[in-house]
Amino acid sequence: MQKKEDNIKQQIWQCVASVPKGKVVSYGRVARDCGYPSHARYVGTVLKQLPSDTTIPWHRVINGKGEIAFPEGTERYLEQRRRLENEGVVLNASGKLKLTEYEP
DNA sequence: GTTGTGACTACCA
DNA sequence: ATGGTAGCCACAA
């Protein structure tokens, strides 16, 4: 039997999974769309826990400034950028992305 | 029970 | 624009 709190993760997964290919959203945006406006940080925590073979497009989630959440040059940063470029999303000259709106 | 942490944000100097 | 601070809250020790 699952507790209520576990549903938060499930909803976050659901929200991230609903992000269309080629679009990117912020952690805060995901949290709000899930119905948890103050759980932006938790979104990141959940993504961190995802297994490497997950089908969830965690790489489409970035911070509110339009940047990848990791310091540039780290393995994680590079991997996320690689995954994005693989889907046609490319960073601009400032190393940023354009946050896109989408209708759930 | 408390404390520290974090893939965040909004606000302010 | 940039940097610091405060608020936020689930989770692990």
PDB file of N, CA, C and O (backbone and C1' of nucleotides) in Angstrom, chain A residues 27 41 48 58 64, chain B residues 6-10:
ATOM      1  N   TYR A  27      12.027  23.484 -13.438  1.00  0.00           N
ATOM      2  CA  TYR A  27      11.633  22.638 -12.308  1.00  0.00           C
ATOM      3  C   TYR A  27      10.379  23.210 -11.661  1.00  0.00           C
ATOM      4  O   TYR A  27       9.442  22.483 -11.336  1.00  0.00           O
ATOM      5  N   ARG A  41      12.296  22.173  -5.779  1.00  0.00           N
ATOM      6  CA  ARG A  41      13.526  21.447  -5.419  1.00  0.00           C
ATOM      7  C   ARG A  41      13.297  19.959  -5.433  1.00  0.00           C
ATOM      8  O   ARG A  41      14.181  19.183  -5.802  1.00  0.00           O
ATOM      9  N   LYS A  48      16.898  13.013  -9.828  1.00  0.00           N
ATOM     10  CA  LYS A  48      18.187  12.456  -9.436  1.00  0.00           C
ATOM     11  C   LYS A  48      18.064  10.966  -9.122  1.00  0.00           C
ATOM     12  O   LYS A  48      18.989  10.196  -9.357  1.00  0.00           O
ATOM     13  N   TRP A  58      14.010  13.378 -18.465  1.00  0.00           N
ATOM     14  CA  TRP A  58      14.483  14.267 -17.412  1.00  0.00           C
ATOM     15  C   TRP A  58      15.349  15.406 -17.948  1.00  0.00           C
ATOM     16  O   TRP A  58      15.450  16.461 -17.359  1.00  0.00           O
ATOM     17  N   GLY A  64      15.052  27.802 -13.725  1.00  0.00           N
ATOM     18  CA  GLY A  64      14.256  28.946 -14.154  1.00  0.00           C
ATOM     19  C   GLY A  64      14.998  29.961 -14.993  1.00  0.00           C
ATOM     20  O   GLY A  64      14.379  30.782 -15.662  1.00  0.00           O
TER      21      GLY A  64
ATOM     22  P    DG B   6      24.263  19.025  -0.669  1.00  0.00           P
ATOM     23  O5'  DG B   6      23.020  19.155  -1.680  1.00  0.00           O
ATOM     24  C5'  DG B   6      22.351  17.990  -2.139  1.00  0.00           C
ATOM     25  C4'  DG B   6      21.060  18.387  -2.820  1.00  0.00           C
ATOM     26  C3'  DG B   6      21.245  19.507  -3.854  1.00  0.00           C
ATOM     27  O3'  DG B   6      20.606  19.169  -5.085  1.00  0.00           O
ATOM     28  C1'  DG B   6      19.531  20.050  -2.306  1.00  0.00           C
ATOM     29  P    DA B   7      21.705  18.432  -6.150  1.00  0.00           P
ATOM     30  O5'  DA B   7      20.988  18.841  -7.497  1.00  0.00           O
ATOM     31  C5'  DA B   7      21.471  19.925  -8.255  1.00  0.00           C
ATOM     32  C4'  DA B   7      20.465  20.259  -9.321  1.00  0.00           C
ATOM     33  C3'  DA B   7      19.038  20.407  -8.820  1.00  0.00           C
ATOM     34  O3'  DA B   7      18.459  21.564  -9.346  1.00  0.00           O
ATOM     35  C1'  DA B   7      19.132  18.838 -10.582  1.00  0.00           C
ATOM     36  P    DC B   8      18.713  22.959  -8.632  1.00  0.00           P
ATOM     37  O5'  DC B   8      17.228  23.228  -8.142  1.00  0.00           O
ATOM     38  C5'  DC B   8      16.092  22.850  -8.899  1.00  0.00           C
ATOM     39  C4'  DC B   8      14.960  23.827  -8.625  1.00  0.00           C
ATOM     40  C3'  DC B   8      15.116  25.158  -9.373  1.00  0.00           C
ATOM     41  O3'  DC B   8      13.868  25.519  -9.956  1.00  0.00           O
ATOM     42  C1'  DC B   8      14.884  25.548  -7.055  1.00  0.00           C
ATOM     43  P    DT B   9      13.810  26.751 -11.020  1.00  0.00           P
ATOM     44  O5'  DT B   9      13.026  27.895 -10.252  1.00  0.00           O
ATOM     45  C5'  DT B   9      12.734  27.717  -8.904  1.00  0.00           C
ATOM     46  C4'  DT B   9      11.828  28.818  -8.359  1.00  0.00           C
ATOM     47  C3'  DT B   9      11.788  30.153  -9.095  1.00  0.00           C
ATOM     48  O3'  DT B   9      10.502  30.732  -8.928  1.00  0.00           O
ATOM     49  C1'  DT B   9      12.873  30.426  -6.992  1.00  0.00           C
ATOM     50  P    DA B  10      10.188  32.149  -9.687  1.00  0.00           P
ATOM     51  O5'  DA B  10      10.098  33.216  -8.499  1.00  0.00           O
ATOM     52  C5'  DA B  10       9.406  32.874  -7.316  1.00  0.00           C
ATOM     53  C4'  DA B  10       9.610  33.957  -6.262  1.00  0.00           C
ATOM     54  C3'  DA B  10       9.544  35.365  -6.840  1.00  0.00           C
ATOM     55  O3'  DA B  10       8.825  36.196  -5.956  1.00  0.00           O
ATOM     56  C1'  DA B  10      11.663  35.003  -5.803  1.00  0.00           C
TER      57       DA B  10
END
